[in-house]
Coordinates of C-alpha atoms and ligand atoms in Angstrom, one line a residue:
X1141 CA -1.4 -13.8 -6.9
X1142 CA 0.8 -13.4 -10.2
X1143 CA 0.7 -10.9 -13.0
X1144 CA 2.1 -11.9 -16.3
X1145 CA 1.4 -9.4 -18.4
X1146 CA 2.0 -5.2 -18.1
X1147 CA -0.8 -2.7 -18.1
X1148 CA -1.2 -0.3 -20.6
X1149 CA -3.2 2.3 -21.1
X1150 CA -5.8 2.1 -23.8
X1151 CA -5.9 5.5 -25.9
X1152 CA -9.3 6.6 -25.4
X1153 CA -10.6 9.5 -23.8
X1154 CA -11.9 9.2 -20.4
X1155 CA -15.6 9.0 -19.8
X1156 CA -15.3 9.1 -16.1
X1157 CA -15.5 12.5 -14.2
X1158 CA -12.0 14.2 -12.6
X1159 CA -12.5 16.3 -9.8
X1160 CA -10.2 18.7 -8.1
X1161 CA -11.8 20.0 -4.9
X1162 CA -13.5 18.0 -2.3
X1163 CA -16.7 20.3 -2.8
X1164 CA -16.6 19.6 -6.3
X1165 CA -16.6 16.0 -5.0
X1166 CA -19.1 16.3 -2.7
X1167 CA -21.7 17.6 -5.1
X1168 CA -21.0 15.0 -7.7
X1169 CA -21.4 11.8 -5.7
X1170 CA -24.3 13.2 -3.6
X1171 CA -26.7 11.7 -6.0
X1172 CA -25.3 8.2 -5.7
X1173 CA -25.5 8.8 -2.2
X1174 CA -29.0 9.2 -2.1
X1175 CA -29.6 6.4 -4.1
X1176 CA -28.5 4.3 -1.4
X1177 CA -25.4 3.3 -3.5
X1178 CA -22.3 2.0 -1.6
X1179 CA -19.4 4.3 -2.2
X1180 CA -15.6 2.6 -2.1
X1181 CA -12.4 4.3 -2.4
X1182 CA -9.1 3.2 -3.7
X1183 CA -6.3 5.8 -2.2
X1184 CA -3.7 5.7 -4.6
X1185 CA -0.4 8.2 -5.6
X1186 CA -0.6 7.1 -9.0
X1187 CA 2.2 5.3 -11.0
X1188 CA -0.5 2.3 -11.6
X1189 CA 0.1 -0.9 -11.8
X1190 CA -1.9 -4.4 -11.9
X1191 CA -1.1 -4.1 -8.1
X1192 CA -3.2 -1.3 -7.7
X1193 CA -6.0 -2.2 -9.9
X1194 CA -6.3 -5.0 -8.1
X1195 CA -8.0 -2.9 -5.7
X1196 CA -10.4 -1.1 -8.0
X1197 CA -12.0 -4.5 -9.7
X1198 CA -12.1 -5.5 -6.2
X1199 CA -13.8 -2.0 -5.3
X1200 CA -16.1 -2.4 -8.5
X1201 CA -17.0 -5.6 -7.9
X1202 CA -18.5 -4.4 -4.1
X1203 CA -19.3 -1.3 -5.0
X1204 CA -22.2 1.0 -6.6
X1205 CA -19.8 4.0 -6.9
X1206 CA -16.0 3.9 -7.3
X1207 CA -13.6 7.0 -5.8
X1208 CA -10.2 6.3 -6.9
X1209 CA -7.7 9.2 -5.6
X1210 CA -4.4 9.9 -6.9
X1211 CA -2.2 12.4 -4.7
X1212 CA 1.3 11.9 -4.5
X1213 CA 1.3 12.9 -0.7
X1214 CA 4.6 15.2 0.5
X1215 CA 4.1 14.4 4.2
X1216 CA 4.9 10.6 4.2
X1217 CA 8.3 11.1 2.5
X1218 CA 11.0 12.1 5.0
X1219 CA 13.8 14.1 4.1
X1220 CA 16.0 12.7 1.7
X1221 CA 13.1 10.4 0.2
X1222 CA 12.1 9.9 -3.4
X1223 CA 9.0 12.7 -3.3
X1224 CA 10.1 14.4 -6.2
X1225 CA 11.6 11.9 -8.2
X1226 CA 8.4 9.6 -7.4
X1227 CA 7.2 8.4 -10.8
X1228 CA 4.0 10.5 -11.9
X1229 CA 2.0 10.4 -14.9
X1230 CA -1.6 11.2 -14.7
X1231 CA -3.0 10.8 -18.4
X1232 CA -2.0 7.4 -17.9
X1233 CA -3.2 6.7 -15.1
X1234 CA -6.5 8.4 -15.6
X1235 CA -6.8 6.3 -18.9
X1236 CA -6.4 2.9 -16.9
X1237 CA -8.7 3.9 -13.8
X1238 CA -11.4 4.8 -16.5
X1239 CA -11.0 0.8 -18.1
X1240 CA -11.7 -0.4 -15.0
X1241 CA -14.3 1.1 -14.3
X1242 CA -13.6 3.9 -12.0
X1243 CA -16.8 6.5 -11.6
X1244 CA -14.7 9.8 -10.4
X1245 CA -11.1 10.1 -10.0
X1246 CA -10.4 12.5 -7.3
X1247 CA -7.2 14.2 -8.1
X1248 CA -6.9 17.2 -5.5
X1249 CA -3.5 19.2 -5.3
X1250 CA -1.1 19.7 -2.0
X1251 CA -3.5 22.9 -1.5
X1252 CA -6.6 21.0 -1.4
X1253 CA -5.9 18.8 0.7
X1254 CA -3.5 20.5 3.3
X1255 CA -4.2 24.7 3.0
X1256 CA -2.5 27.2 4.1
X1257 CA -3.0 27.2 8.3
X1258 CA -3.7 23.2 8.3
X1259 CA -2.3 22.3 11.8
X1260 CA -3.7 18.6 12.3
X1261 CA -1.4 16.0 12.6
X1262 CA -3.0 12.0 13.1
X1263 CA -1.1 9.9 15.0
X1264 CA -1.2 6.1 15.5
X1265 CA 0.7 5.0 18.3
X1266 CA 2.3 1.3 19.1
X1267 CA 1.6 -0.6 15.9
X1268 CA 3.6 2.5 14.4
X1269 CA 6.5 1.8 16.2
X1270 CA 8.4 -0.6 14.5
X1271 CA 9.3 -2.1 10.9
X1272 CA 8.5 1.0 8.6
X1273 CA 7.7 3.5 11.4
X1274 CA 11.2 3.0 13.2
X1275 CA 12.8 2.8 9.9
X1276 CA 11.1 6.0 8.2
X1277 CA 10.5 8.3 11.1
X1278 CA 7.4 10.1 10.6
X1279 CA 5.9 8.4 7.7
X1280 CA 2.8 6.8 9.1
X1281 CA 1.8 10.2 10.8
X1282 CA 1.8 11.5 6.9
X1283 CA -0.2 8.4 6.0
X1284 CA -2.9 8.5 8.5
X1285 CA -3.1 12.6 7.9
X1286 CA -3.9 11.9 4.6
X1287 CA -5.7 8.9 4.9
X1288 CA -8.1 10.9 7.4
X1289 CA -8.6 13.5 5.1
X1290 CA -9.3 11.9 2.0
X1291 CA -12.2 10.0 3.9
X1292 CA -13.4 13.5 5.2
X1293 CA -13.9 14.6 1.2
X1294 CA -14.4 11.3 -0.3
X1295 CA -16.7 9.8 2.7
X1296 CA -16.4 6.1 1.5
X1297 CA -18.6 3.1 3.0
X1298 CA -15.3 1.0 2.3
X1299 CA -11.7 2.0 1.5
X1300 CA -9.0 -0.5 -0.3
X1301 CA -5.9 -1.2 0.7
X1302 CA -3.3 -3.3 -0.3
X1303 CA -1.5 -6.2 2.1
X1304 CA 1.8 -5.1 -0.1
X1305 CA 2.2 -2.5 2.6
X1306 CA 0.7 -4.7 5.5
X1307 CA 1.5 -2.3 8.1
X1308 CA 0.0 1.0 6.6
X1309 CA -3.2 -1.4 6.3
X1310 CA -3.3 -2.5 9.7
X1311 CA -2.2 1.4 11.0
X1312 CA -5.0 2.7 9.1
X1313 CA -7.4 -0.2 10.3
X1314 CA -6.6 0.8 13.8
X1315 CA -7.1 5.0 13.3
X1316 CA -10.7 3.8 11.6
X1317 CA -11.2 2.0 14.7
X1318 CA -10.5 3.9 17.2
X1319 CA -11.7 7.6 15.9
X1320 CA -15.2 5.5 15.6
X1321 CA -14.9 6.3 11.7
X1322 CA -17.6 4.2 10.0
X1323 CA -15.6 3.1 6.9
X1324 CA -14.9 -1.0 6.6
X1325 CA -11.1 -1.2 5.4
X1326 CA -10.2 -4.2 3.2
X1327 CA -6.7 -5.4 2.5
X1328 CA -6.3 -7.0 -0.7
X1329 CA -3.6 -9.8 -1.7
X1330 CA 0.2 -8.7 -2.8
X1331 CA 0.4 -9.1 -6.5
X1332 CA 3.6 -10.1 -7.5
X1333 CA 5.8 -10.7 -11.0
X1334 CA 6.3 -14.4 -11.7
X1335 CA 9.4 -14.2 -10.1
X1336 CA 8.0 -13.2 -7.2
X1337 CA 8.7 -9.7 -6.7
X1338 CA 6.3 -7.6 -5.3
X1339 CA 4.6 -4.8 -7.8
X1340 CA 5.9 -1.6 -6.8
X1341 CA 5.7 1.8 -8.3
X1342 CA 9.8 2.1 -7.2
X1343 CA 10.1 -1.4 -9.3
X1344 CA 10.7 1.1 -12.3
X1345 CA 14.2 2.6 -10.4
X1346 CA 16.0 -0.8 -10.8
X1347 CA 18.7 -1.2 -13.3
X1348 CA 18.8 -4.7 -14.8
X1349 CA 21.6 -6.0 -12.4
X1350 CA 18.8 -4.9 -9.6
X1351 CA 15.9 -6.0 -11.1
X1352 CA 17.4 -9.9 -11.6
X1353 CA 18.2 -9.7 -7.7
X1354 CA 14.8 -8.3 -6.2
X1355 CA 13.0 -11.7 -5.8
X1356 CA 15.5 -13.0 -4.0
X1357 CA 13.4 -10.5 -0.8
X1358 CA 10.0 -12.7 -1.7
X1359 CA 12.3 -15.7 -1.6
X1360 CA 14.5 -15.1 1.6
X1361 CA 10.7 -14.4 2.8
X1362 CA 9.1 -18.0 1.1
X1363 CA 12.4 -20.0 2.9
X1364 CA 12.3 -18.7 5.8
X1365 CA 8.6 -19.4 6.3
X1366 CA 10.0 -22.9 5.9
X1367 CA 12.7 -23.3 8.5
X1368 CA 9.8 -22.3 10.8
X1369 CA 8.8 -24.8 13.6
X1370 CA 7.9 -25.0 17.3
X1371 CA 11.6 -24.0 19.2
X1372 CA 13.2 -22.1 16.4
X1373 CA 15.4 -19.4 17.4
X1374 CA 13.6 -16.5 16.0
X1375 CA 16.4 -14.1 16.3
X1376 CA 19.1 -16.6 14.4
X1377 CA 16.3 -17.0 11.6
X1378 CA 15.9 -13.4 11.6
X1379 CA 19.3 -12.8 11.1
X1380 CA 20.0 -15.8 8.7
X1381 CA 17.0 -14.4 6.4
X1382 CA 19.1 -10.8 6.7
X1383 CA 22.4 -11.8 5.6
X1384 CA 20.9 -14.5 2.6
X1385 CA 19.6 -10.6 1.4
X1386 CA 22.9 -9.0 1.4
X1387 CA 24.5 -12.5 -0.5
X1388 CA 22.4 -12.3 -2.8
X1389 CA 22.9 -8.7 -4.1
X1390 CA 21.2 -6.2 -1.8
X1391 CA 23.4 -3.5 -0.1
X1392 CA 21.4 -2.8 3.0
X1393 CA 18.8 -4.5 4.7
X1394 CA 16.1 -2.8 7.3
X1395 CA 14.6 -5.1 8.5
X1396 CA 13.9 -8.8 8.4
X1397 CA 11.3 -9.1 11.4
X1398 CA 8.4 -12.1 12.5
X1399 CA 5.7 -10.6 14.1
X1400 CA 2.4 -11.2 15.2
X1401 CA 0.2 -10.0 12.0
X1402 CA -2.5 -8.0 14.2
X1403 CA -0.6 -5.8 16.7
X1404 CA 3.0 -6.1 14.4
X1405 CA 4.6 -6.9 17.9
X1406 CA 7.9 -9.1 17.0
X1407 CA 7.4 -13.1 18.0
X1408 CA 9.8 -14.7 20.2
X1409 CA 8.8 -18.3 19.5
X1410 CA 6.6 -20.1 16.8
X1411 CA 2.8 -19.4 17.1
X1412 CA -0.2 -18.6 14.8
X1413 CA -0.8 -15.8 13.6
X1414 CA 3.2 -14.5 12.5
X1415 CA 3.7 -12.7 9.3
X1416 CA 7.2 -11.8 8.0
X1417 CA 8.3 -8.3 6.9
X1418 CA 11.2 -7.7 5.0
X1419 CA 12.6 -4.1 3.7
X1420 CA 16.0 -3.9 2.3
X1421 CA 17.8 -1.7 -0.2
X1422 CA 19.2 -1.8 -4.0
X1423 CA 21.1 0.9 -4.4
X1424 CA 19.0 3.9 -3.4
X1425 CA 15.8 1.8 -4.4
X1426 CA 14.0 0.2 -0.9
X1427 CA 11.9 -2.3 -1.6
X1428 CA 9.6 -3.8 0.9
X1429 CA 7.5 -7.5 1.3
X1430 CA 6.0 -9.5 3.8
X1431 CA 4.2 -13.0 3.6
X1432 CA 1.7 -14.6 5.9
X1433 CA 3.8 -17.9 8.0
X1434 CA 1.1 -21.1 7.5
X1435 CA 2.1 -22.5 11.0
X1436 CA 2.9 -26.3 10.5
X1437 CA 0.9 -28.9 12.5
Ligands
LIG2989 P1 0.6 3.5 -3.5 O1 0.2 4.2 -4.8 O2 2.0 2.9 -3.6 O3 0.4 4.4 -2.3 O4 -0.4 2.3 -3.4 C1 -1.8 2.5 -3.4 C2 -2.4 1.2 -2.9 O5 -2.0 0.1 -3.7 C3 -1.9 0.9 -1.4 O6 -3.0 0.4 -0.7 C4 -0.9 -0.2 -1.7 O7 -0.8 -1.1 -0.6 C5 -1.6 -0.9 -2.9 N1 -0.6 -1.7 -3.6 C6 0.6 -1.3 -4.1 N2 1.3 -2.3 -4.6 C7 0.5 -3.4 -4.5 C8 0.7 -4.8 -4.9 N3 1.8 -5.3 -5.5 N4 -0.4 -5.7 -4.7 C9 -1.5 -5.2 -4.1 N5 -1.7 -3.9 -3.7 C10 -0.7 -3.0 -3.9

């Protein structure tokens, strides 16, 4: 999917509802509820772009009532990590949730959401393990804590996440799964720049020397997926598809991994079912992609 054009946000003032608390939440979507209405949720921290909105017209389209968050959440960064440089601007991104159609934004500050005595950690094991778990320590543990607790105040019938960050979508598929939670969780589509790249909030830290070598991540991605066939050497395509990133401008390279797309476990030969995952670095930016692999007949 392509976006050709950049969002901006109209200038109006917003006729959908903000709320702070997950009480004030709770009162203000009770009435939907008991209109039978189905209630989605688009967890975002903000920074929109056509990526994201994806997800809303996709939520709108499903449901009766529309819960988009925006919480720029301290516990997935690690030390060291972009938390408070991340790129925030809430008018904005108020202003575009309420053009597409958003009922309530829920907005909720650290306090809210983690108080003061908060001692619950959620933890994912095994598909947490590799690409972006092994390469960010603690990360996913900060995404399925907040995940959980933004479906204890916002109590969706279906949450929307994006396949740009395939494993988070599959981690938090499996913590729905397996604490019984009753919340169907649909991955939408990367939407990408005509050149390929990925949308990504961190898009806006490239300087223009960055910027014109980003696709080459989609691309390594898109040739690799053709030099696959039964007998391949995984591990020399692997590695071939890691040093095509460095020569073509990136400084560091996490990962460059096939794996099976439902358990994340790395493939040893050819077989349905692989997706490719790429994260690599641009100067302090880390960017990260991953494509489905159409197995040839
Ligand atoms: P974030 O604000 O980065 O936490 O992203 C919020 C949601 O938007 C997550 O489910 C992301 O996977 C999704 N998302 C981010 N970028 C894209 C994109 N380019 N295409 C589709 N979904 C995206």
């Amino acid at each position: 999917m392509h976006c050709d054009y950049t969002v901006t946000a109209p200038e109006v003032s917003p006729s959908l509802t903000i709320l702070r608390t997950a009480a004030d939440l709770r009162a203000a979507t009770q009435p939907f509820r008991d209109d039978g209405k189905l209630v989605g949720l688009v967890p975002t921290m903000g920074a929109l772009h056509e990526g994201h909105l994806e997800l809303v017209k996709r939520a709108r389209r499903d449901c009766g009532l529309v819960i988009a968050s925006l919480f720029v959440n301290p516990t997935q960064f690690g030390e060291g990590e972009d938390f408070d440089a991340y790129p925030r601007n809430e008018a904005e991104d108020i202003a575009l949730f309420d053009a597409h159609g958003v009922d309530f934004v829920y907005a909720p500050d650290a306090a809210e959401m983690y108080p003061d005595g908060f001692g619950i950690t959620v933890t994912v094991s095994g598909i947490t393990e590799g690409l972006c778990g092994a390469a960010r320590p603690g990360h996913f543990d900060g995404v399925t804590t907040v995940v959980s607790r933004l479906f204890e105040h916002c109590a969706p019938d279906v949450a929307y996440f994006g396949e740009k960050d395939y494993q988070q979508f599959k981690v938090v598929q499996r913590m729905v799964e397996e604490l019984g939670m009753n919340i169907r969780i649909v991955g939408i589509p990367t939407v990408r720049e005509r050149d390929g790249l990925a949308l990504s909030s961190r898009n806006a830290y490239l300087d223009p020397g960055q910027r014109r070598a980003a696709p080459a991540l989609y691309g390594t991605m898109f040739a690799l997926a053709g030099r696959l066939h039964d007998g391949v050497d995984i591990a020399a395509q692997c590695a071939w598809g890691r040093q095509a990133l460095l020569d073509a401008g990136f400084d560091s390279v996490d990962y460059f991994e096939i794996c099976d797309a439902d358990t994340l476990v790395p493939a040893i030969a050819n077989a349905d079912n692989l997706r490719i995952f790429a994260a690599a670095r641009l100067g302090a930016t880390r960017l990260i992609d991953n494509m489905p692999v159409d197995r040839p007949e």
